[in-house]
Coordinates of C-alpha atoms and ligand atoms in Angstrom, one line a residue:
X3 CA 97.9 188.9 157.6
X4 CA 100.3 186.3 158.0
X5 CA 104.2 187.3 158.3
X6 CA 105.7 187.8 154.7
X7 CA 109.4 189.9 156.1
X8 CA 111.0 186.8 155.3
X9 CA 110.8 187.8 151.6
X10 CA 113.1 190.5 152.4
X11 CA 116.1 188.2 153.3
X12 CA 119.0 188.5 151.3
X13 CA 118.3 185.2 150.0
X14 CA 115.4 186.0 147.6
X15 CA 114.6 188.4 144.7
X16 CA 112.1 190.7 143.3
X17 CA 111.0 187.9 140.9
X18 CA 110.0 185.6 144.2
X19 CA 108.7 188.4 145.8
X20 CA 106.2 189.1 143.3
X21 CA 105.9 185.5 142.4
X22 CA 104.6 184.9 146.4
X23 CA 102.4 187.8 146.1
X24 CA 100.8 186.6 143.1
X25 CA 100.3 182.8 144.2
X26 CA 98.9 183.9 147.6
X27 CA 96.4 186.1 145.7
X28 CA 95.7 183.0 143.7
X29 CA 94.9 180.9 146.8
X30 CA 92.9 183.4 148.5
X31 CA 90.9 183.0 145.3
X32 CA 91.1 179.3 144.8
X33 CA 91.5 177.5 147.8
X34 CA 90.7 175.4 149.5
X35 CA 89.4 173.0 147.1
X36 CA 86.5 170.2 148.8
X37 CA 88.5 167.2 149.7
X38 CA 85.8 164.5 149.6
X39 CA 87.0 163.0 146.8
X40 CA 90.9 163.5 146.2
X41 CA 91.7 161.9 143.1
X42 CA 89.3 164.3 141.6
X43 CA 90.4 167.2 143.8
X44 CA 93.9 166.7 142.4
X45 CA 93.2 166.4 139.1
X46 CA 91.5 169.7 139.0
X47 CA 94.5 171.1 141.1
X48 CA 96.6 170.4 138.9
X49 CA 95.0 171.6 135.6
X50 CA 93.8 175.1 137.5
X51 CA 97.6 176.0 138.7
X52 CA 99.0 174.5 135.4
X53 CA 96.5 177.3 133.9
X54 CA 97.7 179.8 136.0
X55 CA 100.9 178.9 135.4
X56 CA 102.5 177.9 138.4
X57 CA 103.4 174.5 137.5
X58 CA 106.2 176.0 135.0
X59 CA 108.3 176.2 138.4
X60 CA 108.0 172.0 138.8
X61 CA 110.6 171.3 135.7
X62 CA 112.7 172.7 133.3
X63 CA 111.3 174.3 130.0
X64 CA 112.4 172.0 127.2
X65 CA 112.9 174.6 124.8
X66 CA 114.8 176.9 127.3
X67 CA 116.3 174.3 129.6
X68 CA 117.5 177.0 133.1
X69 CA 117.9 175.0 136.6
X70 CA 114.9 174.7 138.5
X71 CA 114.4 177.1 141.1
X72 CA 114.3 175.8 144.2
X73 CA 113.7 178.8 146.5
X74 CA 110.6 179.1 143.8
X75 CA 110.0 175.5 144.8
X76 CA 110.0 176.1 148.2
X77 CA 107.7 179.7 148.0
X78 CA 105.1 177.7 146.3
X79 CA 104.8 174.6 149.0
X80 CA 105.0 177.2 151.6
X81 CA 102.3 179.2 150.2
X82 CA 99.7 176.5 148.8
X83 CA 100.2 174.7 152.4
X84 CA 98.9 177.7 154.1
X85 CA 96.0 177.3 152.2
X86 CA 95.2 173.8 151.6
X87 CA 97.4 170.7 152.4
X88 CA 96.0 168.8 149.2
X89 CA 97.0 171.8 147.1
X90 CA 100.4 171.4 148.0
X91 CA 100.6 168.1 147.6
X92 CA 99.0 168.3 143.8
X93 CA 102.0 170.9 143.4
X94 CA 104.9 168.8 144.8
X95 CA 104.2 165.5 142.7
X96 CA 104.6 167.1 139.6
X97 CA 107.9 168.5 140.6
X98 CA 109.0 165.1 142.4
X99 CA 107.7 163.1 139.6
X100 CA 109.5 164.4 137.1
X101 CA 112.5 165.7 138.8
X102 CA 114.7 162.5 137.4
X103 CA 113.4 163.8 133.9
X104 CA 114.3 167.6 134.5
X105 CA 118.1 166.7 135.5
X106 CA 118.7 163.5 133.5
X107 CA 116.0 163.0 131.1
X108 CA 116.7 162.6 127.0
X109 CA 115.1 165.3 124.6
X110 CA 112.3 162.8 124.0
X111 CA 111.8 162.2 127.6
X112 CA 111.8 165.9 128.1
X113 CA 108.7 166.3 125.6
X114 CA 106.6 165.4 128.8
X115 CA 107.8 168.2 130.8
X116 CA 105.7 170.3 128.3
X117 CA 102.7 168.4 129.5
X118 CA 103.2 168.4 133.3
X119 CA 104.0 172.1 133.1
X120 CA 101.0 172.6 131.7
X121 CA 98.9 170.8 133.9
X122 CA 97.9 167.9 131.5
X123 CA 99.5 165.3 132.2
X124 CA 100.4 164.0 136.0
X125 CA 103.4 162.6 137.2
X126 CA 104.2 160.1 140.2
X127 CA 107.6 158.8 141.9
X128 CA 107.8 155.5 142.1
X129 CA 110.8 154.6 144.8
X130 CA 109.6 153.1 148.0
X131 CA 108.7 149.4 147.8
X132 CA 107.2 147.1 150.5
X133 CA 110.8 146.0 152.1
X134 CA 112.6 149.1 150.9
X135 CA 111.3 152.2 152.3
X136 CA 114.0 153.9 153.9
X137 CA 117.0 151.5 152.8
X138 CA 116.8 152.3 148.8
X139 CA 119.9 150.4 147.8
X140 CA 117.8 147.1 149.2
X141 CA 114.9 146.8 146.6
X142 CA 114.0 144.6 144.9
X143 CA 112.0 145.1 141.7
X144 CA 113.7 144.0 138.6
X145 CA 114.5 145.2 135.3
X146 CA 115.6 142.9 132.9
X147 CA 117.0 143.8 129.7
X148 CA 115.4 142.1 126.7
X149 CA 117.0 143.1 123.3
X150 CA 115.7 147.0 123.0
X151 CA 113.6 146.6 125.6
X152 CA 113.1 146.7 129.9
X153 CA 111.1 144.2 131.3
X154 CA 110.0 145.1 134.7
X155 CA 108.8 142.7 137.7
X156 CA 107.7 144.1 140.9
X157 CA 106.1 145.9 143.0
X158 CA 105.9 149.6 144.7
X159 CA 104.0 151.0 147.4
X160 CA 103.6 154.6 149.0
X161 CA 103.1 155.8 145.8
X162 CA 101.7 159.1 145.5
X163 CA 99.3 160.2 142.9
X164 CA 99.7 156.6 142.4
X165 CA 96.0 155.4 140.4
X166 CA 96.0 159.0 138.7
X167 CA 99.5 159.4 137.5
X168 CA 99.9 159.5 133.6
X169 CA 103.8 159.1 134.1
X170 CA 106.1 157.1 136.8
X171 CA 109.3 157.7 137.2
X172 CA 110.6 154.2 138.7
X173 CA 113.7 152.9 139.8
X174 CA 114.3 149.0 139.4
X175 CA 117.1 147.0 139.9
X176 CA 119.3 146.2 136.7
X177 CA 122.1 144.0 138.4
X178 CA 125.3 146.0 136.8
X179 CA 126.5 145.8 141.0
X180 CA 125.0 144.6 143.9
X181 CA 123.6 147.1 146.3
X182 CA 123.0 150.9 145.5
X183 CA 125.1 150.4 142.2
X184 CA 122.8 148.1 140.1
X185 CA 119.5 150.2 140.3
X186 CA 118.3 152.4 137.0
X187 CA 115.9 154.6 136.5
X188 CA 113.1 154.4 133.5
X189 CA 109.8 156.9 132.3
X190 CA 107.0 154.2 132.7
X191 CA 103.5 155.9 130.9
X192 CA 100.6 154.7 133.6
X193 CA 99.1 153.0 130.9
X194 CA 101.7 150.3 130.0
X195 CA 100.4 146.6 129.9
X196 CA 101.4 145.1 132.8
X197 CA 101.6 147.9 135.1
X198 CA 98.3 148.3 137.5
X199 CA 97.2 149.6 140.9
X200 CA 97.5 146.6 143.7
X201 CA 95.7 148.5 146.3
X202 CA 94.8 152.5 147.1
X203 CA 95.7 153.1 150.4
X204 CA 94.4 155.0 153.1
X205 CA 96.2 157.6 155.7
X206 CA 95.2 160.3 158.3
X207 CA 95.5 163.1 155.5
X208 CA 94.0 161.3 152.9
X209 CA 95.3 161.7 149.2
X210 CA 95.9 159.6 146.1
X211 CA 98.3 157.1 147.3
X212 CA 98.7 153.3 146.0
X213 CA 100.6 149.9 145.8
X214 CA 101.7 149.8 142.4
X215 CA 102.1 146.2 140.6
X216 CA 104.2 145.9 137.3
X217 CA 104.0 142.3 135.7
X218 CA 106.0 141.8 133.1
X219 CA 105.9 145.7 132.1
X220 CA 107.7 145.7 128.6
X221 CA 109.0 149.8 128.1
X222 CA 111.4 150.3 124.8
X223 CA 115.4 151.1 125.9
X224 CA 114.8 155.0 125.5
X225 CA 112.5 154.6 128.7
X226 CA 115.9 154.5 131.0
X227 CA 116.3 157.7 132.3
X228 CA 120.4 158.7 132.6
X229 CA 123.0 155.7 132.3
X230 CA 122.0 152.0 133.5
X231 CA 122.9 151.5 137.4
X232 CA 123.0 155.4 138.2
X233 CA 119.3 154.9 139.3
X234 CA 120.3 155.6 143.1
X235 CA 122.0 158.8 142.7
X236 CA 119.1 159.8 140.1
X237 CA 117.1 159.4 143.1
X238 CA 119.2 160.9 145.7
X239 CA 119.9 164.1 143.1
X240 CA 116.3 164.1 142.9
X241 CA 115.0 164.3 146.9
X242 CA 118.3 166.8 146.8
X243 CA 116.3 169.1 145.0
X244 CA 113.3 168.2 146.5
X245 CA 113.6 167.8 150.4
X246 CA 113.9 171.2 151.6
X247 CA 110.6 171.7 149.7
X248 CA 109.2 169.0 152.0
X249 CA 110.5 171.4 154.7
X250 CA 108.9 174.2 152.9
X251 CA 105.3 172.6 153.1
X252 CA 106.1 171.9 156.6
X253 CA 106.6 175.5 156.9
X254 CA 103.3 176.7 155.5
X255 CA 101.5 174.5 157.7
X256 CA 102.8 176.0 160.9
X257 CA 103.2 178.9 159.6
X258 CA 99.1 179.1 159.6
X259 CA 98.9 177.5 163.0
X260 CA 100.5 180.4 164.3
X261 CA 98.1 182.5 162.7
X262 CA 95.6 180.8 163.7
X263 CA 96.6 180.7 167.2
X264 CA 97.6 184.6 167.4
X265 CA 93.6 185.4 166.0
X266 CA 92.8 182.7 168.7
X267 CA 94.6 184.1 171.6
X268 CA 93.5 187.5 170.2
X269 CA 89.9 187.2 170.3
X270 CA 89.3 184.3 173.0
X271 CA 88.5 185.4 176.5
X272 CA 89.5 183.3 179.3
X273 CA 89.1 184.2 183.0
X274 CA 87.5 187.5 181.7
X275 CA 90.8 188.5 179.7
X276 CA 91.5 187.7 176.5
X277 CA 93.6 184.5 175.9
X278 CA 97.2 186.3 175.4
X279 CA 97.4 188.1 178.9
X280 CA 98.3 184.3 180.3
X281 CA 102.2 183.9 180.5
X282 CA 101.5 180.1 179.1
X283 CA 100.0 181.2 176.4
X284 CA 102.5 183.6 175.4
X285 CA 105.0 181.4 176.2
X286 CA 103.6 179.1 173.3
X287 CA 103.3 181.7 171.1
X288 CA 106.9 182.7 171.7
X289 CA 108.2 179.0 171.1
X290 CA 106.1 178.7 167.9
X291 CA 107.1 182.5 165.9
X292 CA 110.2 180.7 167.0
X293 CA 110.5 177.7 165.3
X294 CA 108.6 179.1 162.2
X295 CA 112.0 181.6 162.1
X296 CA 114.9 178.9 162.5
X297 CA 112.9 176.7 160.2
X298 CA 112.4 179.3 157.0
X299 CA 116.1 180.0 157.6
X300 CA 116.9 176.7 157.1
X301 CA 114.8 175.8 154.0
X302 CA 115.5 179.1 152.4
X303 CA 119.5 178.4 153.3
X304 CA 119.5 174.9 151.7
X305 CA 116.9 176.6 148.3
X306 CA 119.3 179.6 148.2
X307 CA 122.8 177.2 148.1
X308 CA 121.3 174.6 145.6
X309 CA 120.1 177.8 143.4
X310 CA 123.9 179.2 143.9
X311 CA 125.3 176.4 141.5
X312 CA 126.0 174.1 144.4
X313 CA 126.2 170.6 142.9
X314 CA 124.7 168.8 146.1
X315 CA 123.0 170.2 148.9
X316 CA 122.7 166.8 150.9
X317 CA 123.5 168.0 153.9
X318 CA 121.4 171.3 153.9
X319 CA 118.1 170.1 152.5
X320 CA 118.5 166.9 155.3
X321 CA 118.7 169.6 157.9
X322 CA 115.7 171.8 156.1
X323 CA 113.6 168.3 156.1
X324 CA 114.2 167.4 159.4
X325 CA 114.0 170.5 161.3
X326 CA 111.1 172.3 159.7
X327 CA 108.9 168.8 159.7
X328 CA 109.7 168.2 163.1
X329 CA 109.4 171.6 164.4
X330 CA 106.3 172.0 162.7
X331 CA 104.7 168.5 164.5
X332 CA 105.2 170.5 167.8
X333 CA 104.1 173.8 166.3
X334 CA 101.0 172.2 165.1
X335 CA 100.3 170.3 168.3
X336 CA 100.3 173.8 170.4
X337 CA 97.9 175.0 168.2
X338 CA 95.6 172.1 168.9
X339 CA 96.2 172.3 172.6
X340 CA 95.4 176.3 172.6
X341 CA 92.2 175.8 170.6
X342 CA 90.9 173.1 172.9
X343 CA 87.8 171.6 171.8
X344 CA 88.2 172.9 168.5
X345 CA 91.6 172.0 167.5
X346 CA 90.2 168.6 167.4
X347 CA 87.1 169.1 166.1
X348 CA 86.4 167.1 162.8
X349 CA 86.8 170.2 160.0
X350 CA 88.6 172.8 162.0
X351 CA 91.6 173.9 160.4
X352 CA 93.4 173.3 163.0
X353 CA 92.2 169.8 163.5
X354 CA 93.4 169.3 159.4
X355 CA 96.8 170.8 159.7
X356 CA 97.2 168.2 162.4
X357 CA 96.6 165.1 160.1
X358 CA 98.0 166.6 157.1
X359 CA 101.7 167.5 159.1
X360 CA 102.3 163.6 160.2
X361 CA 103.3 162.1 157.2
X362 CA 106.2 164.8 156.3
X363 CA 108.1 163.5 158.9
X364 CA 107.9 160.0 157.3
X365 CA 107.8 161.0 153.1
X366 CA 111.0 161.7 150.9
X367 CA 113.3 160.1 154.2
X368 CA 111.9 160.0 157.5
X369 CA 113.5 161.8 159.8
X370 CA 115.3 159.5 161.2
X371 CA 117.1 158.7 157.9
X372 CA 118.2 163.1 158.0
X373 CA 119.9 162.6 161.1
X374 CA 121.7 159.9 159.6
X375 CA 122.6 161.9 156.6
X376 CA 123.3 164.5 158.8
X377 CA 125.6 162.7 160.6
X378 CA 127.7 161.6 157.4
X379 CA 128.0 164.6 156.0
X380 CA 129.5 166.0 159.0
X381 CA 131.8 163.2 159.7
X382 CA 132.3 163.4 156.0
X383 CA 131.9 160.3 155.5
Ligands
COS19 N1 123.6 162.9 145.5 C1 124.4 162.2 144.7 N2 124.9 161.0 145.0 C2 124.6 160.5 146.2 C3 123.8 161.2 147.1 C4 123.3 162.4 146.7 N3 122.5 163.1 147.5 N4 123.7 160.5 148.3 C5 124.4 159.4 148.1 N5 125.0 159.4 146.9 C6 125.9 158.4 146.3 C7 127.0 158.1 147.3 O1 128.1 159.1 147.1 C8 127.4 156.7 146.9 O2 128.2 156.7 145.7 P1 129.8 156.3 145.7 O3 129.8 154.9 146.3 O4 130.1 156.4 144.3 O5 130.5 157.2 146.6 C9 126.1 156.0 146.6 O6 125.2 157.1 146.2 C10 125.6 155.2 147.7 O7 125.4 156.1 148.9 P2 125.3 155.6 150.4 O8 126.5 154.6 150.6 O9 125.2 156.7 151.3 O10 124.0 154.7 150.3 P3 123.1 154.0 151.5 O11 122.6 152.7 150.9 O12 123.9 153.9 152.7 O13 121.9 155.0 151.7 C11 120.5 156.6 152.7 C12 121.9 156.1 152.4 C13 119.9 156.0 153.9 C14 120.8 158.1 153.0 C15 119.5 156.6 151.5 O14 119.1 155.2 151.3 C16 118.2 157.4 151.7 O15 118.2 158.6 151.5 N6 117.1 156.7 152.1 C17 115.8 157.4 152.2 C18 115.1 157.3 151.0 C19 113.9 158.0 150.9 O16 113.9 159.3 150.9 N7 112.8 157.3 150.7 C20 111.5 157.9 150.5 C21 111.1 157.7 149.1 S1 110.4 159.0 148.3 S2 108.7 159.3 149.3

């Protein structure tokens, strides 16, 4: 039974307690799904937790617009990536997606939050581009005004739930300032003329994930998504919300290392003991309960302060992101080295939560790009 005191913090409520108790009933049920071919796995993930309801969580109810809740946010990813990695992932994008909607959408761009919710229609996040990954005020992709119309020219890459989306939320460069100043945001449907899928690329956890191409994508004015040219901090209010969910997911995945490796340990005899008499090993163990500790203290400090009324969490959700992914990279990597062989053998879960933990460091700002926020915000700069 994995560790569940952490619900008992000060920073939660009944409603998350019986919310986590409900969804890890769910996935005990449910998960995990068969990966072999994801753009169909995450379609039916996302229709089977909209039916259950836990896709509510991702955005704000049109007709009874409350905040999101992030430490809700954050018990979801945590939970579905103690089950399945794809799960999660299925989870986030609607939430990422559609975050720019939930915070600065108009009522009509709202109406699609009733679809998302309910698991019928998916959304995608459409930032990165292929010579602006980490620095966002450098892309390039334009938007050109044409009477009561966008016209949008580029391209975007890293795009997840990119091929399946319904909806993109995209940020393009509109010119009112050079640099992080002239960039807007717009609701581009996935089937808008001009708009098509370059390439579907591949990665060690695989997922839907493409290089976008929008030719001459023509979108009516009511597509922009807040005020012309405050596309960047859309974006940044958006991974605000949205980071320390990326440390979240990190969580659940070493969160089930460790119980994998405690069972291991358990149950494995070496040198006619079991596993957990040798200091090493226990050593390990100690380092990883560890890290799982500092790391949920972290996320659940940056979900608790956002869900406080605190306008920006920049700081806090950089130090969730960073220090739960990273953290969990090494927590993962001692389970692998504990289950030998078999935490590298093709299908083990341990072998998965190897592959699937990678790219966290790298999605939603790498962790290089934290320390630098980090560093800001400290200097207060
Ligand atoms: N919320 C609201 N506004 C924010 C903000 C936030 N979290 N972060 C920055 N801003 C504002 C700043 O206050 C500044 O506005 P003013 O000039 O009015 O003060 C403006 O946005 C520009 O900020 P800054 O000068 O810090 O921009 P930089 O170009 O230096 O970018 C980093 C800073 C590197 C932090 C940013 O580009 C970043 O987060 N990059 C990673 C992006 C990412 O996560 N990519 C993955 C895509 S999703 S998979």
């Amino acid at each position: 039974m994995p560790d569940r005191s952490f619900l008992n913090w000060p920073f939660f409520e009944d409603r998350h307690r019986e919310h986590a108790a409900r969804l890890d009933e769910w996935c005990a049920a449910n998960l995990p799904v068969d990966h072999s071919d994801v753009d169909a796995a995450c379609k039916s993930l996302v229709a089977r937790l909209g039916d259950a309801g836990f896709l509510k969580a991702t955005a704000i109810d049109p007709d009874d617009p409350q905040p999101l809740d992030v430490r809700t946010l954050c018990i979801t990813r945590e939970t579905l990536a103690r089950h399945d990695g794809l799960a999660d992932f299925a989870f986030a994008m609607q939430g990422l997606g559609t975050g720019a909607i939930s915070l600065f959408g108009s009522d009509e761009q709202k109406e699609w939050l009733k679809k998302t919710r309910a698991g019928k229609a998916l959304s995608a996040f459409a930032l990165s581009e292929p010579r602006s990954g980490s620095d966002v005020a450098n892309m390039e992709m334009t938007a050109a005004r044409d009477g009561d119309h966008f016209v949008l020219n580029g391209e975007k890459t890293w795009i997840s739930n990119g091929g399946i989306a319904d909806l993109y939320c995209v940020f393009a460069r509109t010119g009112e300032a050079p640099g992080a100043k002239g960039i807007s945001a717009f609701l581009v449907p996935a089937d808008a003329p001009g708009l098509s899928v370059a390439e579907r690329l591949e990665v060690i956890a695989p997922h839907p994930l493409a290089r976008l191409f929008f030719d001459g994508v023509r979108i009516p004015a009511s597509a922009l998504i807040g005020k012309a040219g405050d596309g960047f901090k859309i974006a940044m209010s958006v991974l605000d919300v949205f980071r320390s969910t990326v440390g979240a997911a990190a969580l659940g995945f070493a969160r089930r290392a460790l119980d994998e490796t405690t069972a291991r340990a358990g149950s494995r005899q070496l040198f006619g003991a079991p596993l957990f008499d040798l200091q090493m090993v226990q050593g390990h163990i100690a380092d990883m309960a560890l890290g799982v500790d500092a790391s949920s203290l972290l996320v659940y400090r940056a979900a608790w302060t956002k869900d406080s009324g605190a306008p920006r969490v920049t700081r806090e959700a950089a130090m969730a992101k960073l220090h739960a992914t990273d953290t969990a990279q090494e927590i993962v990597d001692q389970a692998v080295q504990i289950h030998g062989g078999d935490g590298v053998k093709k299908g083990h879960i341990v072998e998965s939560l190897y592959r699937e933990i990678r790219a966290l460091r790298i999605y939603e700002g790498a962790s290089d790009v934290q320390k630098i926020v980090i560093a800001r915000q400290t200097m207060g700069a």
